[in-house]
Short mmCIF file of N, CA and C in Angstrom, two decimals:
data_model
loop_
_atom_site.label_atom_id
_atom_site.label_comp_id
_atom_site.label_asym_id
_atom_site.label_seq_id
_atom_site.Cartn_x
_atom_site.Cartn_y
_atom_site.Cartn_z
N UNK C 56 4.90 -1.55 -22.19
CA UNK C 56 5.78 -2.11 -21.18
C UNK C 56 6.02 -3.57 -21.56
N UNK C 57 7.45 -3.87 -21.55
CA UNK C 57 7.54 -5.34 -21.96
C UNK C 57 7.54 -6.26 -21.25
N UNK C 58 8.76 -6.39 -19.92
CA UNK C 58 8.44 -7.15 -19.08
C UNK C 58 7.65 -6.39 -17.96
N UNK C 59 6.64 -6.87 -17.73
CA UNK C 59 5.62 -6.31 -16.21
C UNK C 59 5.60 -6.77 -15.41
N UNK C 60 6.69 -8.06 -15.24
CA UNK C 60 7.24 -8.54 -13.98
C UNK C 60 8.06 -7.88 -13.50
N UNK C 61 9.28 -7.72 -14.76
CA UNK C 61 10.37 -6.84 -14.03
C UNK C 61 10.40 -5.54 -13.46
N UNK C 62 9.04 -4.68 -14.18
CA UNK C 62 8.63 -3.52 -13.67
C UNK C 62 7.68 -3.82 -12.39
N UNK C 63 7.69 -4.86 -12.50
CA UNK C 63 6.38 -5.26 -11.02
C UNK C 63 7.22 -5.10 -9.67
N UNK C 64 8.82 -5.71 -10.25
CA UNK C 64 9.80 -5.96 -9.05
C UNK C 64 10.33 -4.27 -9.21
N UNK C 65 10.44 -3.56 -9.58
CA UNK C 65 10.71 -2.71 -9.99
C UNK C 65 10.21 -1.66 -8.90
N UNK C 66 9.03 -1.44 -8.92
CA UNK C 66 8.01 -0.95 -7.90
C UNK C 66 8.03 -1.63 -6.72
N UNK C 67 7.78 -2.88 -6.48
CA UNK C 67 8.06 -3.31 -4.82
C UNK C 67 9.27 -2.84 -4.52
N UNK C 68 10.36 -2.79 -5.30
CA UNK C 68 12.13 -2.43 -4.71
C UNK C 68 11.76 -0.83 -4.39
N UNK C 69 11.19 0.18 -5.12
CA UNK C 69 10.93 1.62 -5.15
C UNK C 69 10.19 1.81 -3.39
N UNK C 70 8.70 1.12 -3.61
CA UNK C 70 8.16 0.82 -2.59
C UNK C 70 8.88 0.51 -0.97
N UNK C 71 9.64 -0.57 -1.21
CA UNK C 71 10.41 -0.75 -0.34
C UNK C 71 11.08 0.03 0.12
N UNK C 72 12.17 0.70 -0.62
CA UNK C 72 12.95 1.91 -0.24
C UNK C 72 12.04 2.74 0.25
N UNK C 73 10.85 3.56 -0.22
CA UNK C 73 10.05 5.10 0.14
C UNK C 73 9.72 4.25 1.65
N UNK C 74 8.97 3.29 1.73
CA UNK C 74 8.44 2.53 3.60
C UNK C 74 9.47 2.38 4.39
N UNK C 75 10.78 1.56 3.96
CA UNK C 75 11.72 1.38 4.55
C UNK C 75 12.96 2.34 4.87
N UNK C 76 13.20 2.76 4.36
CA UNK C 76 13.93 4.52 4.27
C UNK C 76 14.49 3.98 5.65
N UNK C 77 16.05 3.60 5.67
CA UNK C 77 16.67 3.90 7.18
C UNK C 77 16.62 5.50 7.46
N UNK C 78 16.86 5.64 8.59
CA UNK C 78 16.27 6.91 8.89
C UNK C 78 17.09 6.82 10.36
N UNK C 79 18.49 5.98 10.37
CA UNK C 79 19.54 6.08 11.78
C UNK C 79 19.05 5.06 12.58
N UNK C 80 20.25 4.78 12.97
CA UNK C 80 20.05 3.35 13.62
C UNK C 80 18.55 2.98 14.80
N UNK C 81 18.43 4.47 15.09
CA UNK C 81 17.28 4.32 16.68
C UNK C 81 16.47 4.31 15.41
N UNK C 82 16.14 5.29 14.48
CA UNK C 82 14.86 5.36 13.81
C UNK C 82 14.16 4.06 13.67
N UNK C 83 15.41 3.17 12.92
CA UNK C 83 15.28 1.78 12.34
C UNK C 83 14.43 0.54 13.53
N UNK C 84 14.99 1.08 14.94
CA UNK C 84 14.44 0.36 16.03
C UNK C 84 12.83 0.74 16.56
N UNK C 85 12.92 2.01 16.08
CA UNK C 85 11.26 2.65 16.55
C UNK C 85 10.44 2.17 16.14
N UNK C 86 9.65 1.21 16.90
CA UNK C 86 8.24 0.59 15.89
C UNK C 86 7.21 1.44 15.23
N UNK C 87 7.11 2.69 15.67
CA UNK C 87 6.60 4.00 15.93
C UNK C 87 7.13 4.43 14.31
N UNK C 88 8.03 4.36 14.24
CA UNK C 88 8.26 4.47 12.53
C UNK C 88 7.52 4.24 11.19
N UNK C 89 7.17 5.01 10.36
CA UNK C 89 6.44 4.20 9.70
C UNK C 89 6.44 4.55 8.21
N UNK C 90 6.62 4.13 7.22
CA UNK C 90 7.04 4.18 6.19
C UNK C 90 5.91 4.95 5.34
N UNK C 91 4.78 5.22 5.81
CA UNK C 91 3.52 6.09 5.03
C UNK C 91 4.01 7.35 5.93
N UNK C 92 4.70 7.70 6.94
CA UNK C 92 5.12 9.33 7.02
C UNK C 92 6.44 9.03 6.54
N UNK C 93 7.58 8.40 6.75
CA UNK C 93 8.65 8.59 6.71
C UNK C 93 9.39 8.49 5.44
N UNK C 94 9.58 9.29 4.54
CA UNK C 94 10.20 9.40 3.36
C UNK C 94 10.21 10.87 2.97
N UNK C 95 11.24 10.83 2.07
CA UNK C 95 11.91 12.11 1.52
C UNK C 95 11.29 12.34 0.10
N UNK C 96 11.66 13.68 -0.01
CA UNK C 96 10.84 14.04 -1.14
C UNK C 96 10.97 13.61 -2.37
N UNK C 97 12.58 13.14 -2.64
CA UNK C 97 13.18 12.39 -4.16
C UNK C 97 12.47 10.93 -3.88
N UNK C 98 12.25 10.51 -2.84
CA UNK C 98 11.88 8.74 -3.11
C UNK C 98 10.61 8.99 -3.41
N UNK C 99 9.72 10.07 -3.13
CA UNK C 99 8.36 10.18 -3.53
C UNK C 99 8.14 10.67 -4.78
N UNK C 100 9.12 11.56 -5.53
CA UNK C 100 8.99 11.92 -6.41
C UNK C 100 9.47 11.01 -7.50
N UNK C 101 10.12 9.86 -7.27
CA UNK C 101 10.45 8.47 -8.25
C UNK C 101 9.26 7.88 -8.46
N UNK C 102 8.79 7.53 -7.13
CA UNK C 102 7.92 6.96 -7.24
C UNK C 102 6.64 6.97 -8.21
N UNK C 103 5.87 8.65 -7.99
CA UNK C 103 4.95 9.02 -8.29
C UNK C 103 5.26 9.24 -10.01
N UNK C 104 6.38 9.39 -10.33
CA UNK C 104 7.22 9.68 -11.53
C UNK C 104 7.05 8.24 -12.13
N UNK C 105 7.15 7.00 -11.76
CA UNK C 105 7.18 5.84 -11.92
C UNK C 105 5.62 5.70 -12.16
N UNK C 106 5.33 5.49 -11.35
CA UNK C 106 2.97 5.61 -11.17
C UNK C 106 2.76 6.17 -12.92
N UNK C 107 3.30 7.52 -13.06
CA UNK C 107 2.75 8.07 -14.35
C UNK C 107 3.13 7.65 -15.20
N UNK C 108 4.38 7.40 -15.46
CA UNK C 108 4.69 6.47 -16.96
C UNK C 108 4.35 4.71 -16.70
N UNK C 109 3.91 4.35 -16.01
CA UNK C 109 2.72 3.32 -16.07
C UNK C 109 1.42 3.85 -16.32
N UNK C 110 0.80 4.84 -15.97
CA UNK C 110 -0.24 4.92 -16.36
C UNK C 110 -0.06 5.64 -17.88
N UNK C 111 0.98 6.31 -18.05
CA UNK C 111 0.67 6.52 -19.69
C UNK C 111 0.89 5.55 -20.17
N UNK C 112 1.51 4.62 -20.06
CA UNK C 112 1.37 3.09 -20.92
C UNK C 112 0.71 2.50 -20.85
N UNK C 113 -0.33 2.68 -19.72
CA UNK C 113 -1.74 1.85 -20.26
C UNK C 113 -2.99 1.65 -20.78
N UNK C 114 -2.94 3.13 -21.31
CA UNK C 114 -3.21 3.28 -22.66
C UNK C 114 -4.81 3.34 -22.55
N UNK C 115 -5.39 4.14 -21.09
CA UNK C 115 -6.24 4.20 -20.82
C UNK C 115 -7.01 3.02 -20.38
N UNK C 116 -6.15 2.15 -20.04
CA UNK C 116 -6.70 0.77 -19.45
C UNK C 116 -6.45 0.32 -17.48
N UNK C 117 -7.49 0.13 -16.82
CA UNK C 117 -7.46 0.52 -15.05
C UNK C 117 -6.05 0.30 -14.81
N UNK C 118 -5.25 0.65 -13.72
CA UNK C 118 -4.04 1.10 -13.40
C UNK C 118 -4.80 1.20 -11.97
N UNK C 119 -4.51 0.04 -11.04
CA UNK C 119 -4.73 -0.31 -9.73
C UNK C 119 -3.34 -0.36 -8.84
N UNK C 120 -3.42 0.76 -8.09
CA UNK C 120 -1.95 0.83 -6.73
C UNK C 120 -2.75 0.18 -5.24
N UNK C 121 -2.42 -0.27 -4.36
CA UNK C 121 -2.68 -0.66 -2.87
C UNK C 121 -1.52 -0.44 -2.67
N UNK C 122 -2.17 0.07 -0.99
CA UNK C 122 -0.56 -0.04 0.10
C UNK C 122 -1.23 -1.35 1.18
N UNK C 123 0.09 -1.95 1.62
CA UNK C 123 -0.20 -3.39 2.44
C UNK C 123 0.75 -2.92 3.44
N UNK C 124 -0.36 -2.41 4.77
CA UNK C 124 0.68 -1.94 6.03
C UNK C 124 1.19 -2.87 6.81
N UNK C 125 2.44 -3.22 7.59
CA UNK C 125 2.91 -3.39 8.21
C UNK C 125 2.14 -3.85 9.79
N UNK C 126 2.27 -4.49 10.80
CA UNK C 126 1.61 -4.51 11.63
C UNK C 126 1.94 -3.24 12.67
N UNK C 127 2.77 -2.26 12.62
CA UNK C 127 2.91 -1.68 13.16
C UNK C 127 2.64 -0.16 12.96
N UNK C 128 2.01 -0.19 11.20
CA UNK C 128 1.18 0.69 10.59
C UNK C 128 0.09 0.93 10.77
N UNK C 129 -0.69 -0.25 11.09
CA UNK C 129 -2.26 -0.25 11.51
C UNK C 129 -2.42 0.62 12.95
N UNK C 130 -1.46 0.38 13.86
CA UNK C 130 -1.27 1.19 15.35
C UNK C 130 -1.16 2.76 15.08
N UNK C 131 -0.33 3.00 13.86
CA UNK C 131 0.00 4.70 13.42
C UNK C 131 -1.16 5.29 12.72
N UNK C 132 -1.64 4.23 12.39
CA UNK C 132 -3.28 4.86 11.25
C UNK C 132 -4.03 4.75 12.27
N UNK C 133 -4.28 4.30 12.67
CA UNK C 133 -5.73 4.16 14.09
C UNK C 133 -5.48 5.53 15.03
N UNK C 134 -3.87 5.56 15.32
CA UNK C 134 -3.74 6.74 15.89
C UNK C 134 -4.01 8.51 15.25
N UNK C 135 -3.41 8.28 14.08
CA UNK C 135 -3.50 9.37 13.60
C UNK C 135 -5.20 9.80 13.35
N UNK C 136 -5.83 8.65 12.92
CA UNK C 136 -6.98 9.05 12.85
C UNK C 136 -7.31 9.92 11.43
N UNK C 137 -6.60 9.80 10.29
CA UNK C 137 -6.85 11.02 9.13
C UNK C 137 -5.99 9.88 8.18
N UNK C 138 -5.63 9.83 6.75
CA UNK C 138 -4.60 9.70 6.35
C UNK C 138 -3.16 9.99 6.38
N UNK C 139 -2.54 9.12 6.40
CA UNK C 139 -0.55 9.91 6.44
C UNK C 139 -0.11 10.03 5.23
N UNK C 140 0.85 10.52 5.63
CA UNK C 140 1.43 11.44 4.13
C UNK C 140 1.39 10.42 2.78
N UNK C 141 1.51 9.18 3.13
CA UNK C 141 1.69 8.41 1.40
C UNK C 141 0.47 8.05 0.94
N UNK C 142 -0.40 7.63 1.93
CA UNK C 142 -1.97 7.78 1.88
C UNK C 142 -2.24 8.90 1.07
N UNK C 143 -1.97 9.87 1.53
CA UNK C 143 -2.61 11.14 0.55
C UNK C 143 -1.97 10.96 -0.70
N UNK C 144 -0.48 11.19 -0.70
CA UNK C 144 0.10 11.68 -1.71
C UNK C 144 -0.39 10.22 -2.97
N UNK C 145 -0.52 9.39 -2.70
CA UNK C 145 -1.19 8.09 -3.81
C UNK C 145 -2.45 8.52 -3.51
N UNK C 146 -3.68 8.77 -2.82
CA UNK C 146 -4.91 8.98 -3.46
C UNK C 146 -4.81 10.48 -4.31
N UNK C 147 -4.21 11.13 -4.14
CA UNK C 147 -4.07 12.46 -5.08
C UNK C 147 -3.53 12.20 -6.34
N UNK C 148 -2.55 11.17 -6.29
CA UNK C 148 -2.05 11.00 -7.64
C UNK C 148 -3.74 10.32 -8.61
N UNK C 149 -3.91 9.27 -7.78
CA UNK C 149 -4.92 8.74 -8.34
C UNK C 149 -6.02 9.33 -8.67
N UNK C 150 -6.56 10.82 -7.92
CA UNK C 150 -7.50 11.39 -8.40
C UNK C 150 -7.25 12.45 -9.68
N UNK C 151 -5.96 12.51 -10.01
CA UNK C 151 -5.48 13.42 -11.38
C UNK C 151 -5.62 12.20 -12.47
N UNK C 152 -5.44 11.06 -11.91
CA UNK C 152 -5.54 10.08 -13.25
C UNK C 152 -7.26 9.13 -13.44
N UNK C 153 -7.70 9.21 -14.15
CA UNK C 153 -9.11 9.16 -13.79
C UNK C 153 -9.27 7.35 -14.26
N UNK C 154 -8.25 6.96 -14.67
CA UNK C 154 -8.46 5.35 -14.99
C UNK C 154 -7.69 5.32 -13.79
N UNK C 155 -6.96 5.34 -12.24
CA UNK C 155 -6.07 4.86 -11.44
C UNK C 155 -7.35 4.76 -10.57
N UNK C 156 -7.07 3.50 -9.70
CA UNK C 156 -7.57 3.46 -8.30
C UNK C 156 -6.35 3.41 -7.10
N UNK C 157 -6.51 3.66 -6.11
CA UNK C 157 -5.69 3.52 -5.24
C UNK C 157 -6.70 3.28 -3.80
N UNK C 158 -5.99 2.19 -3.49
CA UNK C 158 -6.69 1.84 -1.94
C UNK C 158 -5.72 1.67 -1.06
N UNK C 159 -5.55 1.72 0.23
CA UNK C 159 -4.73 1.39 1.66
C UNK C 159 -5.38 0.20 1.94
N UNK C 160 -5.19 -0.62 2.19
CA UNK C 160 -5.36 -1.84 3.01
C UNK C 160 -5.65 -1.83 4.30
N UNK C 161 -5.27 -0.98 4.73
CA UNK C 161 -5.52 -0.57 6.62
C UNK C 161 -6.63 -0.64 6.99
N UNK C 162 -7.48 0.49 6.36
CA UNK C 162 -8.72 0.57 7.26
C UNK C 162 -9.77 -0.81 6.77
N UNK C 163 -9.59 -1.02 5.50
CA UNK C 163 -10.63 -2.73 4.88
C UNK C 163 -9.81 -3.94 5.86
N UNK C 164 -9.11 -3.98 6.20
CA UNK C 164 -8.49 -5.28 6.86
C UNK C 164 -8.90 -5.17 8.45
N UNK C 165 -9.18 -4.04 8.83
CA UNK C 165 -9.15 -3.50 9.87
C UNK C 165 -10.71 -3.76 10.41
N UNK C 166 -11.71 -3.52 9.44
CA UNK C 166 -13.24 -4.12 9.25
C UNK C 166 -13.09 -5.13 9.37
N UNK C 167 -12.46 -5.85 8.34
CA UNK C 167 -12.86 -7.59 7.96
C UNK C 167 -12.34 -8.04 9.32
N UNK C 168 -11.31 -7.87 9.60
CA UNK C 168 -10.77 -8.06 11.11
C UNK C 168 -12.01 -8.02 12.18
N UNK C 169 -12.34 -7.57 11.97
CA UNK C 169 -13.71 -6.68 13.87
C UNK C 169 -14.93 -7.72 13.37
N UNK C 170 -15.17 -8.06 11.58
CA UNK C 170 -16.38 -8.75 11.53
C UNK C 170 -15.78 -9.82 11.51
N UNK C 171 -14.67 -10.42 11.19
CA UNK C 171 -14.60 -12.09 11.75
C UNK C 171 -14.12 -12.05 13.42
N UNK C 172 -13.94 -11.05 13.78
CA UNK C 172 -13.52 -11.07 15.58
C UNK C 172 -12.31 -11.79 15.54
N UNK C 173 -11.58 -11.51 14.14
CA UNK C 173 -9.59 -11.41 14.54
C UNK C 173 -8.75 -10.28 15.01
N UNK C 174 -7.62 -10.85 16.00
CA UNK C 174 -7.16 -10.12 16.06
C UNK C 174 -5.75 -9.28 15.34
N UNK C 175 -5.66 -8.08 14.48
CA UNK C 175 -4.63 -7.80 13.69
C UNK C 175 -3.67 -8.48 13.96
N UNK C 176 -3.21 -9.10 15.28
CA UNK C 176 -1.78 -9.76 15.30
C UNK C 176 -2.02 -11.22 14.67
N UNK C 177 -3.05 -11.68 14.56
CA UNK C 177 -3.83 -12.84 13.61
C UNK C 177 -2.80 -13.05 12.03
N UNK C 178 -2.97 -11.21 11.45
CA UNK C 178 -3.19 -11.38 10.25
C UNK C 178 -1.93 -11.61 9.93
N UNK C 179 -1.11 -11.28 10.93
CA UNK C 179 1.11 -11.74 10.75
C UNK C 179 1.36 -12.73 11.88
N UNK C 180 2.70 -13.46 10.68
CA UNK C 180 3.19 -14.22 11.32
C UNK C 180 3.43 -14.05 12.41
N UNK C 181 4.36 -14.51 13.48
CA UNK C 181 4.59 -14.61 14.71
C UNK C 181 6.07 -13.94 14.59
N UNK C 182 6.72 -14.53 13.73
CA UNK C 182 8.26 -14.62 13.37
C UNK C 182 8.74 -13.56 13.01
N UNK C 183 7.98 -13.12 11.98
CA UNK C 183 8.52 -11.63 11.40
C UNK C 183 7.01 -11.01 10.59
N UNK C 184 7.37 -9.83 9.85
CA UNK C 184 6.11 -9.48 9.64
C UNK C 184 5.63 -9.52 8.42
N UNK C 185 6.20 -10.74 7.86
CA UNK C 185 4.72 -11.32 6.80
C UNK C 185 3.31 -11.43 7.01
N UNK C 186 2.59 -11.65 6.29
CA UNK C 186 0.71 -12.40 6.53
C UNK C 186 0.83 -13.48 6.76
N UNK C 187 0.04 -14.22 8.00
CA UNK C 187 0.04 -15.37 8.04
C UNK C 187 -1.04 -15.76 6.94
N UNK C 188 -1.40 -17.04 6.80
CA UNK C 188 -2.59 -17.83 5.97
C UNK C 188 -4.07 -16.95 6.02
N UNK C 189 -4.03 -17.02 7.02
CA UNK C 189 -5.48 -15.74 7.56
C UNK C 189 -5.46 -14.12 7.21
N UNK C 190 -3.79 -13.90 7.22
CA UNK C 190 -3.63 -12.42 6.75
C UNK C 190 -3.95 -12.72 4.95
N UNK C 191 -3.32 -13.42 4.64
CA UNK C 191 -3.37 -13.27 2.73
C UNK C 191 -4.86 -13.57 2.63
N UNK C 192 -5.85 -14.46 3.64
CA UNK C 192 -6.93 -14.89 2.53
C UNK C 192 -7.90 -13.41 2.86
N UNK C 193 -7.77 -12.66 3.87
CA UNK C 193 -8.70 -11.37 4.13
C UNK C 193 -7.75 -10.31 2.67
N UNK C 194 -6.54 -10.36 3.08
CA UNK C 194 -5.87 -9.63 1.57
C UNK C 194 -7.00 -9.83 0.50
N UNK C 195 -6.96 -10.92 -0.02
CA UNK C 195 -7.62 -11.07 -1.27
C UNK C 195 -9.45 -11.32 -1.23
N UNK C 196 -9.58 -11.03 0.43
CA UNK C 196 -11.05 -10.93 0.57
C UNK C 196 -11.53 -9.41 -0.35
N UNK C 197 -10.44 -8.78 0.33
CA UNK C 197 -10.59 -7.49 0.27
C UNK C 197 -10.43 -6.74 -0.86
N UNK C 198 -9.44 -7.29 -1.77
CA UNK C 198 -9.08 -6.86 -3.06
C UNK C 198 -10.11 -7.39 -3.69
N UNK C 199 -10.39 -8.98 -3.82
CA UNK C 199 -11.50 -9.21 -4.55
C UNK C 199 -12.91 -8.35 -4.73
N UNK C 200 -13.12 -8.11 -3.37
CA UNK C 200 -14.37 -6.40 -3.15
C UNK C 200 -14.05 -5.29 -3.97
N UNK C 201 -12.87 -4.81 -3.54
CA UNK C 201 -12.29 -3.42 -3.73
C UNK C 201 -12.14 -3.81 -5.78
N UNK C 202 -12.01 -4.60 -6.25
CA UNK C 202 -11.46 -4.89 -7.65
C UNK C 202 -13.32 -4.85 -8.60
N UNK C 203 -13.91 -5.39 -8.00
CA UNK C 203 -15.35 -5.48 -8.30
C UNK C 203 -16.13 -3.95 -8.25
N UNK C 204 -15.92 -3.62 -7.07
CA UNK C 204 -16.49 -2.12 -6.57
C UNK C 204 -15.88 -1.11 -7.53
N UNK C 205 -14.39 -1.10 -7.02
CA UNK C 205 -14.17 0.00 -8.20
C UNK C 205 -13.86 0.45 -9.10
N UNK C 206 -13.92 -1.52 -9.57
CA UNK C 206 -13.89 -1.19 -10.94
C UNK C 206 -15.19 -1.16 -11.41
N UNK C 207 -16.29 -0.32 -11.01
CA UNK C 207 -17.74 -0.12 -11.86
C UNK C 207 -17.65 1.23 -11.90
N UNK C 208 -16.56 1.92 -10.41
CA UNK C 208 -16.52 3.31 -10.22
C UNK C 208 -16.23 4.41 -11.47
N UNK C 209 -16.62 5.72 -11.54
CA UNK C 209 -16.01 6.70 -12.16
C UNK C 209 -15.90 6.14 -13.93
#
């Protein structure tokens, strides 16, 4: 792979589309919406199509995916109580590829959250739904763990 920026932007734009998927104007308004159920089978199948020819290019070297939910994702995962559909369909990819890790961000942010006694609306802005300062430094609390841990794994 030559540029791995441009393939970096490459994947957030892919990403974007499979989470964001309009889905009709009310869909678009439903906070209840959520981009780990809501996608079609061609944006998943780019995707995951995309995942593998990165991992054959790396040539047997770790190949790390995360999903970074939304604040209105953490409400649909707590509810559901199990994984949702992109949850699965990325830890399955990842368990056919034995150098891939794949983690969700939900349920580790969701800990670090309860042990510093923040509250998820903490971890986003006010304005729109970026991370505030407190959301990015638990981000990279968490990755920094998750990067250490599993990469000793398997």
């Amino acid at each position: 792979i030559q540029n791995k920026v441009y393939l970096l932007n490459v994947l957030r734009q892919l990403t974007h589309q499979i989470r964001h998927r309009r889905g009709g104007a009310e869909d678009a308004r439903n906070e209840k919406a959520s981009g780990y159920q809501r996608f079609d089978k061609a944006d998943l199948d780019v995707l995951l199509y995309t995942l593998g020819q990165i991992v054959n290019e790396s040539e047997g070297r770790r190949v790390w995916i995360a999903t970074l939910p939304v604040r209105s994702d953490f409400d649909i995962q707590a509810e559901a109580g199990n994984p949702l559909a992109l949850e699965r369909e990325l830890q399955e990819f990842a368990d056919r590829h034995l150098q891939t890790r794949y983690l969700d961000l939900g349920e580790p942010l969701r800990a670090q959250s309860r042990r510093e006694n923040l509250d998820l609306d903490e971890l986003f802005l006010s304005c729109d739904p970026h991370w505030s300062p407190t959301g990015h430094r638990l981000v990279a609390e968490v990755l920094r763990e998750w990067f250490v841990t599993a990469g000793s794994a398997r």
